[in-house]
């Protein structure tokens, strides 16, 4: 009962983030229309429209990343760390559901505006079930699990960072930034990319791509990829991320 | 009867040279009011936070009815820690905070909450971050007194409270304790105000519990004797004196012992030693 009340409170805190996402989306759409010196171009408006689902995703991620206050409040009222972890997951599950319902509307509009090839999912998986309705259902499920996985990973990251004090956090972020620049700089070297491509050519990547992403090498034989594979892969990754999230949550302490 | 036991508790913060606690052993029984005292930095707040599972021990155990408190929801539901830090959303109104807390506890005393709001003259429509320091403490106090937990730890509950509100707090505490006995552990520096309320005295110093006694036991053996210095000296001959104050001919001595087995001169007054005096003496003695 206490966990459910906590989740209700967290969901109430989440709703303003949807308002912020809506405001930002409207502002960006207006700018796309107004910034052109010439008359209104439908193209600019349509191009900007594609970014709206990502804006909602971003604000949902922002909401779940600000977590330490929720943790302190839970601990204050005698809710143990495992129950708090359950409350977090329930919040993320509900938030992901709400955002995906909103995004589904936008995605269907985008598909009408730009056609099936406008989005990564629709160009890869849409049509596998030969039924528009079932394809939409599976698109919704895939997006839902993808956003939920992303939320759990972001929350995991934030929970891990909260284990450190200020100096520890600085070191942690510096190491992350260094890794990012290091990877970016080695990928810029042609020799590294060439070696990696050669390596991929020697291993049977098509088996891996089919198993994890449901992608087929032979497009003529299999014009549409299987979304069930990617759903299962993401569910496995979600379970692993959630397990790490629990591990880190159990380690968090309230700072004085 | 439930109890919280702390056994061989050690705590060292990362990168600190000295451990905060070296060996804490104490038991909190049910339906008592404890006063937890110690110098600044002795670790009173940290001890409470360890009991409430806010932070983790380095070694040792914190047990509730024999079970470790850590990640034990059954134990944690019966322990409430009112810390000095604010845990609530600053932008929430006080009424919303109270409503939220009342939903978290099945037997939250809403009636008591409403009475206390009136007594403290708290404006529930205010946002929490707009309240003064004293009224923020009052919000925390009200919640602490209304939660149906068996063990309530209050860290500096009177922080920022004026004299009137401190009086309201003490009388409310006694009233609710009489109606619904449970354990309160109060950490405060205003000893002279709570020595009439607490029935158990705990002194935390140098990483250990230096004193853990009931107030009755302390009162039985601690006295302040005052009067003309020659009469006082004659009366207390052979007694080990803790401290003495002299003003001209008039002398006051403080000691912890049985009263001398001789007739008391009429000019000499005997009273129970004030807890503050005893505490200062013990802290200074241990500090040497």
Short mmCIF file of C-alpha atoms in Angstrom, two decimals:
data_model
loop_
_atom_site.label_atom_id
_atom_site.label_comp_id
_atom_site.label_asym_id
_atom_site.label_seq_id
_atom_site.Cartn_x
_atom_site.Cartn_y
_atom_site.Cartn_z
CA UNK A 1 0.00 0.00 0.00
CA UNK A 2 2.80 2.39 0.89
CA UNK A 3 4.65 1.60 -2.33
CA UNK A 4 1.47 2.26 -4.33
CA UNK A 5 0.96 5.61 -2.62
CA UNK A 6 4.54 6.49 -3.38
CA UNK A 7 4.06 5.58 -7.04
CA UNK A 8 0.91 7.74 -7.19
CA UNK A 9 2.91 10.67 -5.91
CA UNK A 10 5.73 10.03 -8.35
CA UNK A 11 3.29 9.85 -11.28
CA UNK A 12 1.77 13.18 -10.19
CA UNK A 13 5.27 14.65 -10.23
CA UNK A 14 5.79 13.24 -13.73
CA UNK A 15 2.75 14.90 -15.32
CA UNK A 16 4.22 18.44 -15.42
CA UNK A 17 7.08 17.08 -17.53
CA UNK A 18 4.54 16.20 -20.24
CA UNK A 19 3.39 19.82 -20.14
CA UNK A 20 6.97 21.00 -20.54
CA UNK A 21 7.45 18.63 -23.49
CA UNK A 22 4.27 19.94 -25.12
CA UNK A 23 5.34 23.55 -24.64
CA UNK A 24 8.80 22.89 -26.12
CA UNK A 25 7.26 21.00 -29.04
CA UNK A 26 4.86 23.84 -29.81
CA UNK A 27 7.65 26.41 -29.56
CA UNK A 28 9.90 24.41 -31.91
CA UNK A 29 7.06 23.98 -34.42
CA UNK A 30 6.34 27.69 -34.33
CA UNK A 31 10.00 28.51 -34.84
CA UNK A 32 10.17 26.14 -37.80
CA UNK A 33 7.29 28.03 -39.36
CA UNK A 34 8.34 31.55 -38.41
CA UNK A 35 12.10 31.38 -38.97
CA UNK A 36 11.78 31.18 -42.72
CA UNK A 37 11.91 34.59 -44.34
CA UNK A 38 9.71 33.42 -47.18
CA UNK A 39 6.12 32.25 -47.04
CA UNK A 40 5.05 29.30 -44.92
CA UNK A 41 6.67 26.05 -46.01
CA UNK A 42 4.81 22.88 -45.15
CA UNK A 43 8.06 20.95 -45.55
CA UNK A 44 9.77 22.74 -42.65
CA UNK A 45 6.76 22.13 -40.46
CA UNK A 46 6.62 18.46 -41.39
CA UNK A 47 10.36 17.99 -40.84
CA UNK A 48 10.14 19.54 -37.38
CA UNK A 49 7.15 17.35 -36.54
CA UNK A 50 9.36 14.26 -36.63
CA UNK A 51 11.29 15.48 -33.58
CA UNK A 52 8.20 15.70 -31.32
CA UNK A 53 8.20 12.06 -30.07
CA UNK A 54 11.88 12.47 -29.17
CA UNK A 55 11.10 15.63 -27.20
CA UNK A 56 8.55 13.74 -25.14
CA UNK A 57 11.05 10.92 -24.64
CA UNK A 58 13.68 13.41 -23.51
CA UNK A 59 11.45 14.99 -20.86
CA UNK A 60 10.38 11.56 -19.62
CA UNK A 61 14.05 10.63 -19.21
CA UNK A 62 14.70 13.93 -17.46
CA UNK A 63 11.95 13.16 -14.95
CA UNK A 64 13.30 9.73 -14.02
CA UNK A 65 16.88 10.97 -13.79
CA UNK A 66 16.07 13.30 -10.85
CA UNK A 67 15.81 10.58 -8.28
CA UNK A 68 17.65 11.31 -5.06
CA UNK A 69 14.82 13.36 -3.54
CA UNK A 70 12.41 10.52 -4.21
CA UNK A 71 14.80 8.16 -2.51
CA UNK A 72 15.15 10.40 0.56
CA UNK A 73 11.38 10.73 0.86
CA UNK A 74 10.91 6.97 0.65
CA UNK A 75 13.58 6.29 3.24
CA UNK A 76 12.14 9.00 5.50
CA UNK A 77 8.92 6.99 5.69
CA UNK A 78 10.44 3.63 6.37
CA UNK A 79 10.22 2.24 2.86
CA UNK A 80 13.12 -0.09 2.33
CA UNK A 81 15.36 0.12 -0.70
CA UNK A 82 13.83 -2.88 -2.45
CA UNK A 83 10.31 -1.42 -2.22
CA UNK A 84 11.69 1.91 -3.42
CA UNK A 85 13.23 0.15 -6.42
CA UNK A 86 9.82 -1.41 -7.19
CA UNK A 87 8.24 2.05 -6.93
CA UNK A 88 10.82 3.43 -9.35
CA UNK A 89 10.17 0.67 -11.86
CA UNK A 90 6.41 1.18 -11.60
CA UNK A 91 6.89 4.90 -12.21
CA UNK A 92 9.03 4.20 -15.26
CA UNK A 93 6.56 1.62 -16.58
CA UNK A 94 3.63 4.04 -16.23
CA UNK A 95 5.60 7.01 -17.56
CA UNK A 96 6.75 5.00 -20.55
CA UNK A 97 3.16 3.92 -21.23
CA UNK A 98 1.80 7.47 -21.11
CA UNK A 99 4.57 8.86 -23.30
CA UNK A 100 4.20 6.08 -25.85
CA UNK A 101 0.45 6.56 -26.11
CA UNK A 102 1.09 10.23 -26.89
CA UNK A 103 3.95 9.38 -29.24
CA UNK A 104 1.81 6.82 -31.07
CA UNK A 105 -0.53 9.59 -32.17
CA UNK A 106 2.39 11.67 -33.43
CA UNK A 107 4.02 8.68 -35.13
CA UNK A 108 0.81 7.83 -37.01
CA UNK A 109 0.58 11.45 -38.18
CA UNK A 110 4.26 11.38 -39.23
CA UNK A 111 3.67 8.15 -41.16
CA UNK A 112 0.82 9.84 -43.04
CA UNK A 113 2.94 12.94 -43.72
CA UNK A 114 6.20 11.31 -44.71
CA UNK A 115 5.36 7.71 -45.55
CA UNK A 116 6.57 4.41 -44.11
CA UNK A 117 10.27 5.05 -44.56
CA UNK A 118 10.37 8.18 -42.40
CA UNK A 119 11.11 6.35 -39.14
CA UNK A 120 13.67 3.65 -38.32
CA UNK A 121 11.07 1.18 -37.01
CA UNK A 122 8.57 1.63 -39.82
CA UNK A 123 11.19 1.27 -42.54
CA UNK A 124 12.58 -1.92 -40.94
CA UNK A 125 9.75 -3.81 -39.29
CA UNK A 126 6.45 -2.34 -40.42
CA UNK A 127 4.60 -4.84 -42.61
CA UNK A 128 5.97 -8.04 -41.05
CA UNK A 129 2.55 -9.13 -39.84
CA UNK A 130 0.73 -8.11 -43.03
CA UNK A 131 -1.87 -6.39 -40.86
CA UNK A 132 -1.72 -2.64 -40.25
CA UNK A 133 -3.38 -3.01 -36.83
CA UNK A 134 -1.00 -5.72 -35.57
CA UNK A 135 1.99 -3.86 -37.00
CA UNK A 136 0.94 -0.74 -35.07
CA UNK A 137 0.47 -2.82 -31.88
CA UNK A 138 3.95 -4.28 -32.21
CA UNK A 139 5.39 -0.86 -33.00
CA UNK A 140 3.82 0.42 -29.80
CA UNK A 141 5.20 -2.53 -27.81
CA UNK A 142 8.69 -2.09 -29.26
CA UNK A 143 8.74 1.65 -28.58
CA UNK A 144 7.37 1.06 -25.07
CA UNK A 145 10.06 -1.45 -24.18
CA UNK A 146 12.77 0.68 -25.83
CA UNK A 147 11.79 3.76 -23.82
CA UNK A 148 11.43 1.73 -20.62
CA UNK A 149 14.90 0.24 -21.18
CA UNK A 150 16.34 3.68 -21.78
CA UNK A 151 14.66 5.00 -18.62
CA UNK A 152 16.00 2.14 -16.51
CA UNK A 153 19.50 2.67 -17.93
CA UNK A 154 19.40 6.43 -17.28
CA UNK A 155 18.06 5.83 -13.76
CA UNK A 156 20.73 3.18 -13.25
CA UNK A 157 23.37 5.64 -14.30
CA UNK A 158 22.01 8.30 -11.93
CA UNK A 159 21.76 5.83 -9.05
CA UNK A 160 25.33 4.69 -9.63
CA UNK A 161 26.55 8.30 -9.68
CA UNK A 162 24.76 8.99 -6.39
CA UNK A 163 26.98 6.41 -4.69
CA UNK A 164 29.86 8.86 -4.99
CA UNK A 165 30.51 12.07 -3.14
CA UNK A 166 31.13 15.30 -5.04
CA UNK A 167 34.74 14.51 -5.91
CA UNK A 168 33.87 10.96 -6.85
CA UNK A 169 31.16 12.26 -9.19
CA UNK A 170 33.62 14.68 -10.81
CA UNK A 171 36.09 11.83 -11.42
CA UNK A 172 33.32 9.60 -12.75
CA UNK A 173 32.05 12.19 -15.25
CA UNK A 174 35.59 13.09 -16.31
CA UNK A 175 36.32 9.42 -17.01
CA UNK A 176 33.09 9.17 -19.04
CA UNK A 177 33.94 12.29 -21.03
CA UNK A 178 37.48 10.99 -21.65
CA UNK A 179 36.11 7.65 -22.87
CA UNK A 180 33.65 9.43 -25.16
CA UNK A 181 36.37 11.58 -26.75
CA UNK A 182 38.76 8.62 -26.93
CA UNK A 183 36.24 6.42 -28.75
CA UNK A 184 35.27 9.33 -30.99
CA UNK A 185 38.88 10.05 -31.91
CA UNK A 186 39.79 6.43 -32.70
CA UNK A 187 36.63 6.02 -34.81
CA UNK A 188 37.78 9.04 -36.81
CA UNK A 189 40.87 7.11 -37.89
CA UNK A 190 40.31 5.33 -41.18
CA UNK A 191 42.63 2.46 -40.25
CA UNK A 192 40.57 1.61 -37.17
CA UNK A 193 37.28 1.67 -39.07
CA UNK A 194 38.77 -0.41 -41.85
CA UNK A 195 40.08 -2.99 -39.37
CA UNK A 196 36.72 -3.16 -37.64
CA UNK A 197 34.86 -3.58 -40.93
CA UNK A 198 37.28 -6.33 -41.96
CA UNK A 199 36.71 -8.04 -38.60
CA UNK A 200 32.92 -7.86 -39.02
CA UNK A 201 33.28 -9.32 -42.48
CA UNK A 202 35.07 -12.38 -41.09
CA UNK A 203 32.48 -13.19 -38.45
CA UNK A 204 28.93 -14.18 -39.22
CA UNK A 205 27.27 -10.93 -38.32
CA UNK A 206 24.08 -11.85 -40.17
CA UNK A 207 23.36 -14.54 -37.57
CA UNK A 208 23.88 -12.06 -34.75
CA UNK A 209 21.81 -9.38 -36.46
CA UNK A 210 19.01 -11.82 -37.09
CA UNK A 211 19.04 -13.19 -33.55
CA UNK A 212 19.15 -9.86 -31.75
CA UNK A 213 17.43 -7.44 -34.12
CA UNK A 214 15.43 -9.79 -36.33
CA UNK A 215 17.20 -8.39 -39.40
CA UNK A 216 17.52 -10.51 -42.55
CA UNK A 217 20.38 -10.32 -45.00
CA UNK A 218 18.28 -11.32 -47.97
CA UNK A 219 15.86 -8.41 -48.42
CA UNK A 220 14.20 -9.98 -51.43
CA UNK A 221 13.36 -13.17 -49.53
CA UNK A 222 12.46 -11.30 -46.31
CA UNK A 223 11.37 -7.75 -47.15
CA UNK A 224 10.37 -7.07 -43.56
CA UNK A 225 12.39 -7.77 -40.41
CA UNK A 226 10.96 -9.56 -37.38
CA UNK A 227 10.21 -7.22 -34.45
CA UNK A 228 9.73 -10.10 -32.01
CA UNK A 229 13.51 -10.67 -31.91
CA UNK A 230 14.27 -7.11 -30.92
CA UNK A 231 11.47 -7.13 -28.37
CA UNK A 232 12.94 -10.25 -26.72
CA UNK A 233 16.47 -8.81 -26.87
CA UNK A 234 15.31 -5.61 -25.22
CA UNK A 235 13.39 -7.52 -22.56
CA UNK A 236 16.56 -9.43 -21.68
CA UNK A 237 18.55 -6.19 -21.55
CA UNK A 238 15.76 -4.65 -19.44
CA UNK A 239 15.97 -7.49 -16.93
CA UNK A 240 19.74 -7.05 -16.68
CA UNK A 241 19.46 -3.26 -16.34
CA UNK A 242 16.75 -3.63 -13.68
CA UNK A 243 18.96 -6.07 -11.75
CA UNK A 244 21.85 -3.60 -11.80
CA UNK A 245 19.44 -0.86 -10.78
CA UNK A 246 18.40 -2.90 -7.74
CA UNK A 247 22.04 -3.56 -6.89
CA UNK A 248 22.92 0.14 -7.00
CA UNK A 249 19.73 1.20 -5.19
CA UNK A 250 20.59 -1.12 -2.30
CA UNK A 251 23.93 0.64 -1.97
CA UNK A 252 22.62 4.22 -1.88
CA UNK A 253 22.87 6.13 1.37
CA UNK A 254 21.27 9.38 2.42
CA UNK A 255 23.93 12.02 2.66
CA UNK A 256 23.95 14.34 5.69
CA UNK B 1 7.69 -5.61 23.90
CA UNK B 2 9.72 -4.46 20.95
CA UNK B 3 13.22 -3.09 21.26
CA UNK B 4 16.06 -1.78 19.17
CA UNK B 5 19.46 -3.17 20.02
CA UNK B 6 22.74 -1.77 18.83
CA UNK B 7 25.66 -4.15 19.20
CA UNK B 8 29.33 -3.28 18.74
CA UNK B 9 28.45 -0.62 16.22
CA UNK B 10 31.36 0.98 14.40
CA UNK B 11 31.19 3.74 11.86
CA UNK B 12 33.98 5.30 9.86
CA UNK B 13 33.31 7.73 7.06
CA UNK B 14 35.35 7.29 3.89
CA UNK B 15 38.60 9.24 3.85
CA UNK B 16 38.27 10.20 7.53
CA UNK B 17 41.28 9.69 9.79
CA UNK B 18 39.37 8.58 12.87
CA UNK B 19 36.28 6.42 13.20
CA UNK B 20 33.20 8.24 14.46
CA UNK B 21 32.00 5.27 16.52
CA UNK B 22 34.37 2.72 17.97
CA UNK B 23 32.02 0.48 19.93
CA UNK B 24 28.43 1.51 20.51
CA UNK B 25 26.26 -0.81 22.56
CA UNK B 26 22.82 0.32 23.58
CA UNK B 27 19.23 -0.88 23.75
CA UNK B 28 16.14 1.24 23.22
CA UNK B 29 13.17 -0.26 24.99
CA UNK B 30 9.57 0.34 24.07
CA UNK B 31 7.50 3.14 25.63
CA UNK B 32 10.35 5.23 26.99
CA UNK B 33 11.48 8.78 26.36
CA UNK B 34 15.21 8.94 25.87
CA UNK B 35 17.38 12.01 25.84
CA UNK B 36 20.42 11.56 23.62
CA UNK B 37 23.16 14.00 24.48
CA UNK B 38 26.67 14.69 23.30
CA UNK B 39 28.99 17.41 22.15
CA UNK B 40 28.75 18.92 18.71
CA UNK B 41 30.09 16.36 16.25
CA UNK B 42 29.74 13.45 18.68
CA UNK B 43 27.61 11.58 16.16
CA UNK B 44 24.08 11.86 17.53
CA UNK B 45 22.55 12.51 14.10
CA UNK B 46 24.70 9.81 12.50
CA UNK B 47 23.65 7.28 15.15
CA UNK B 48 20.00 8.01 14.48
CA UNK B 49 20.52 7.80 10.72
CA UNK B 50 22.18 4.40 11.12
CA UNK B 51 19.27 3.11 13.19
CA UNK B 52 16.80 4.34 10.56
CA UNK B 53 18.87 2.67 7.78
CA UNK B 54 19.58 5.98 6.09
CA UNK B 55 23.27 5.10 6.14
CA UNK B 56 25.18 1.90 6.64
CA UNK B 57 27.30 0.74 9.55
CA UNK B 58 30.97 -0.10 9.09
CA UNK B 59 30.68 -2.98 11.55
CA UNK B 60 28.26 -4.20 14.19
CA UNK B 61 24.51 -4.64 14.17
CA UNK B 62 21.35 -2.65 14.52
CA UNK B 63 18.55 -5.04 15.43
CA UNK B 64 14.82 -4.57 15.72
CA UNK B 65 13.32 -7.44 17.74
CA UNK B 66 16.41 -9.46 16.93
CA UNK B 67 16.26 -8.87 13.18
CA UNK B 68 18.69 -6.57 11.35
CA UNK B 69 17.10 -3.27 10.45
CA UNK B 70 18.85 -3.01 7.09
CA UNK B 71 16.36 -3.47 4.22
CA UNK B 72 13.84 -4.82 6.69
CA UNK B 73 10.52 -3.19 5.81
CA UNK B 74 8.78 -4.62 8.88
CA UNK B 75 11.35 -2.99 11.15
CA UNK B 76 11.57 0.25 9.18
CA UNK B 77 7.81 0.72 9.29
CA UNK B 78 8.11 0.98 13.05
CA UNK B 79 11.03 3.40 13.07
CA UNK B 80 10.68 7.05 12.18
CA UNK B 81 13.61 9.42 12.04
CA UNK B 82 12.92 13.13 12.07
CA UNK B 83 16.18 14.46 10.66
CA UNK B 84 17.29 18.06 10.47
CA UNK B 85 17.47 17.79 6.71
CA UNK B 86 14.42 18.45 4.65
CA UNK B 87 13.19 15.42 2.73
CA UNK B 88 9.98 16.90 1.32
CA UNK B 89 9.37 18.62 -1.97
CA UNK B 90 10.07 22.29 -1.25
CA UNK B 91 7.38 23.50 -3.62
CA UNK B 92 4.61 21.46 -2.04
CA UNK B 93 2.15 23.10 0.30
CA UNK B 94 2.14 21.92 3.89
CA UNK B 95 -1.37 20.47 3.49
CA UNK B 96 -0.20 18.37 0.56
CA UNK B 97 2.75 17.06 2.54
CA UNK B 98 0.45 16.09 5.42
CA UNK B 99 -2.00 14.41 3.02
CA UNK B 100 0.79 12.43 1.41
CA UNK B 101 2.22 11.26 4.73
CA UNK B 102 -1.24 10.32 6.04
CA UNK B 103 -1.72 8.02 3.06
CA UNK B 104 1.56 6.24 3.74
CA UNK B 105 0.54 5.14 7.22
CA UNK B 106 -2.66 3.24 7.94
CA UNK B 107 -3.04 4.56 11.49
CA UNK B 108 -1.72 8.06 10.97
CA UNK B 109 -3.34 10.28 13.61
CA UNK B 110 -5.07 12.93 11.52
CA UNK B 111 -7.03 14.22 14.51
CA UNK B 112 -3.85 14.88 16.45
CA UNK B 113 -2.34 16.50 13.38
CA UNK B 114 -5.28 18.94 13.13
CA UNK B 115 -5.02 19.76 16.82
CA UNK B 116 -1.29 20.38 16.57
CA UNK B 117 -1.71 22.58 13.50
CA UNK B 118 -4.03 24.78 15.54
CA UNK B 119 -1.80 24.77 18.61
CA UNK B 120 1.29 25.70 16.62
CA UNK B 121 -0.71 28.18 14.50
CA UNK B 122 0.68 26.65 11.35
CA UNK B 123 -0.62 27.90 8.01
CA UNK B 124 -1.17 24.76 5.97
CA UNK B 125 -1.69 26.67 2.74
CA UNK B 126 1.92 27.87 2.73
CA UNK B 127 4.55 26.22 0.57
CA UNK B 128 7.15 24.37 2.58
CA UNK B 129 10.10 26.39 1.29
CA UNK B 130 8.36 29.64 2.24
CA UNK B 131 8.20 28.67 5.91
CA UNK B 132 10.67 29.97 8.46
CA UNK B 133 13.23 27.59 9.99
CA UNK B 134 11.07 27.24 13.07
CA UNK B 135 7.93 26.38 11.15
CA UNK B 136 9.78 23.85 9.02
CA UNK B 137 10.74 22.17 12.30
CA UNK B 138 7.10 22.38 13.37
CA UNK B 139 5.95 20.56 10.23
CA UNK B 140 8.48 17.82 10.93
CA UNK B 141 7.44 17.69 14.60
CA UNK B 142 3.75 17.35 13.75
CA UNK B 143 4.46 14.48 11.38
CA UNK B 144 6.74 12.79 13.94
CA UNK B 145 4.09 12.93 16.64
CA UNK B 146 1.35 11.63 14.35
CA UNK B 147 3.05 8.68 12.65
CA UNK B 148 2.06 5.33 14.16
CA UNK B 149 5.63 4.13 14.67
CA UNK B 150 6.88 2.45 17.82
CA UNK B 151 10.23 4.21 17.80
CA UNK B 152 10.52 7.86 16.90
CA UNK B 153 13.91 9.51 16.70
CA UNK B 154 13.87 13.29 16.73
CA UNK B 155 17.07 15.12 15.90
CA UNK B 156 17.11 18.62 17.35
CA UNK B 157 13.31 18.91 17.26
CA UNK B 158 13.31 22.39 18.78
CA UNK B 159 15.69 23.87 16.22
CA UNK B 160 14.51 27.40 15.45
CA UNK B 161 11.48 27.22 17.73
CA UNK B 162 10.59 30.16 19.91
CA UNK B 163 9.87 29.70 23.61
CA UNK B 164 6.11 29.43 23.11
CA UNK B 165 6.36 26.77 20.41
CA UNK B 166 8.93 24.82 22.41
CA UNK B 167 6.46 24.72 25.28
CA UNK B 168 3.72 23.57 22.89
CA UNK B 169 6.02 20.83 21.62
CA UNK B 170 6.88 19.53 25.08
CA UNK B 171 3.27 19.52 26.30
CA UNK B 172 2.10 17.88 23.07
CA UNK B 173 4.81 15.26 23.37
CA UNK B 174 3.77 14.41 26.91
CA UNK B 175 0.08 14.33 25.99
CA UNK B 176 0.56 12.03 23.02
CA UNK B 177 2.94 9.84 25.00
CA UNK B 178 0.30 9.48 27.74
CA UNK B 179 -2.48 8.68 25.27
CA UNK B 180 -0.42 6.47 23.01
CA UNK B 181 2.83 5.33 24.65
CA UNK B 182 5.72 4.70 22.32
CA UNK B 183 9.44 5.37 22.38
CA UNK B 184 10.80 8.81 21.68
CA UNK B 185 14.50 9.50 21.40
CA UNK B 186 15.26 13.22 21.51
CA UNK B 187 18.59 14.70 20.68
CA UNK B 188 18.92 18.27 21.82
CA UNK B 189 21.29 20.71 23.46
CA UNK B 190 18.58 22.43 25.53
CA UNK B 191 18.94 20.05 28.44
CA UNK B 192 17.21 22.10 31.10
CA UNK B 193 13.97 21.99 29.11
CA UNK B 194 13.79 18.26 28.50
CA UNK B 195 15.21 16.90 31.72
CA UNK B 196 11.67 16.93 33.17
CA UNK B 197 10.31 14.97 30.21
CA UNK B 198 12.81 12.22 29.56
CA UNK B 199 13.00 9.11 31.66
CA UNK B 200 16.29 7.84 30.28
CA UNK B 201 19.58 9.60 29.73
CA UNK B 202 22.20 8.65 27.15
CA UNK B 203 25.52 10.40 26.68
CA UNK B 204 27.48 9.82 23.50
CA UNK B 205 31.12 10.83 23.59
CA UNK B 206 34.37 9.82 21.91
CA UNK B 207 32.66 7.20 19.80
CA UNK B 208 31.12 5.40 22.74
CA UNK B 209 28.16 5.51 25.08
CA UNK B 210 29.58 7.06 28.24
CA UNK B 211 26.37 7.07 30.19
CA UNK B 212 23.17 5.08 29.79
CA UNK B 213 20.97 5.45 32.82
CA UNK B 214 17.41 6.08 33.85
CA UNK B 215 16.71 9.53 35.21
CA UNK B 216 15.52 7.98 38.48
CA UNK B 217 18.86 6.23 38.96
CA UNK B 218 20.76 9.41 38.26
CA UNK B 219 18.53 11.52 40.53
CA UNK B 220 18.90 9.06 43.39
CA UNK B 221 22.61 9.50 43.38
CA UNK B 222 23.25 13.08 42.27
CA UNK B 223 22.83 16.04 44.55
CA UNK B 224 23.63 19.71 44.83
CA UNK B 225 24.19 20.92 48.38
CA UNK B 226 24.36 24.62 49.18
CA UNK B 227 24.78 26.74 52.23
CA UNK B 228 27.45 28.45 54.36
CA UNK B 229 30.78 26.96 53.26
CA UNK B 230 31.85 25.69 56.71
CA UNK B 231 28.50 23.91 57.23
CA UNK B 232 28.58 22.41 53.76
CA UNK B 233 32.18 21.22 54.14
CA UNK B 234 31.37 19.65 57.49
CA UNK B 235 28.29 17.91 56.14
CA UNK B 236 29.90 16.43 53.03
CA UNK B 237 33.15 15.34 54.66
CA UNK B 238 34.38 12.16 53.01
CA UNK B 239 32.22 12.58 49.92
CA UNK B 240 33.89 12.70 46.52
CA UNK B 241 32.82 16.08 45.12
CA UNK B 242 32.40 16.53 41.34
CA UNK B 243 32.39 20.28 41.34
CA UNK B 244 31.86 23.23 43.62
CA UNK B 245 30.95 26.93 43.29
CA UNK B 246 31.70 29.52 45.94
CA UNK B 247 30.35 33.05 46.26
CA UNK B 248 31.68 34.71 49.38
CA UNK B 249 30.65 32.54 52.34
CA UNK B 250 28.05 30.72 50.31
CA UNK B 251 29.10 27.43 48.73
CA UNK B 252 27.42 24.93 46.46
CA UNK B 253 28.86 21.46 45.87
CA UNK B 254 27.76 18.82 43.39
CA UNK B 255 28.36 15.11 43.81
CA UNK B 256 27.13 11.70 42.70
CA UNK B 257 26.85 9.48 45.75
CA UNK B 258 24.55 8.54 48.60
CA UNK B 259 23.76 11.35 51.00
CA UNK B 260 26.03 11.41 54.08
CA UNK B 261 24.75 9.45 57.01
CA UNK B 262 24.76 12.37 59.41
CA UNK B 263 22.35 15.05 60.53
CA UNK B 264 21.86 17.78 57.98
CA UNK B 265 22.56 21.28 59.33
CA UNK B 266 19.55 23.58 59.04
CA UNK B 267 21.49 26.14 57.06
CA UNK B 268 22.29 23.58 54.35
CA UNK B 269 19.90 22.96 51.42
CA UNK B 270 19.86 19.71 49.46
CA UNK B 271 18.40 19.38 45.99
CA UNK B 272 18.74 17.02 43.05
CA UNK B 273 21.64 17.99 40.81
CA UNK B 274 20.51 19.53 37.57
CA UNK B 275 21.09 17.27 34.61
CA UNK B 276 22.87 20.02 32.72
CA UNK B 277 25.43 20.34 35.47
CA UNK B 278 26.03 16.62 35.52
CA UNK B 279 26.34 16.47 31.77
CA UNK B 280 28.86 19.31 31.61
CA UNK B 281 30.91 17.67 34.35
CA UNK B 282 30.91 14.27 32.65
CA UNK B 283 31.74 15.75 29.25
CA UNK B 284 34.58 17.84 30.66
CA UNK B 285 35.94 14.94 32.67
CA UNK B 286 35.91 12.60 29.68
CA UNK B 287 37.38 15.25 27.46
CA UNK B 288 40.53 15.55 29.63
#
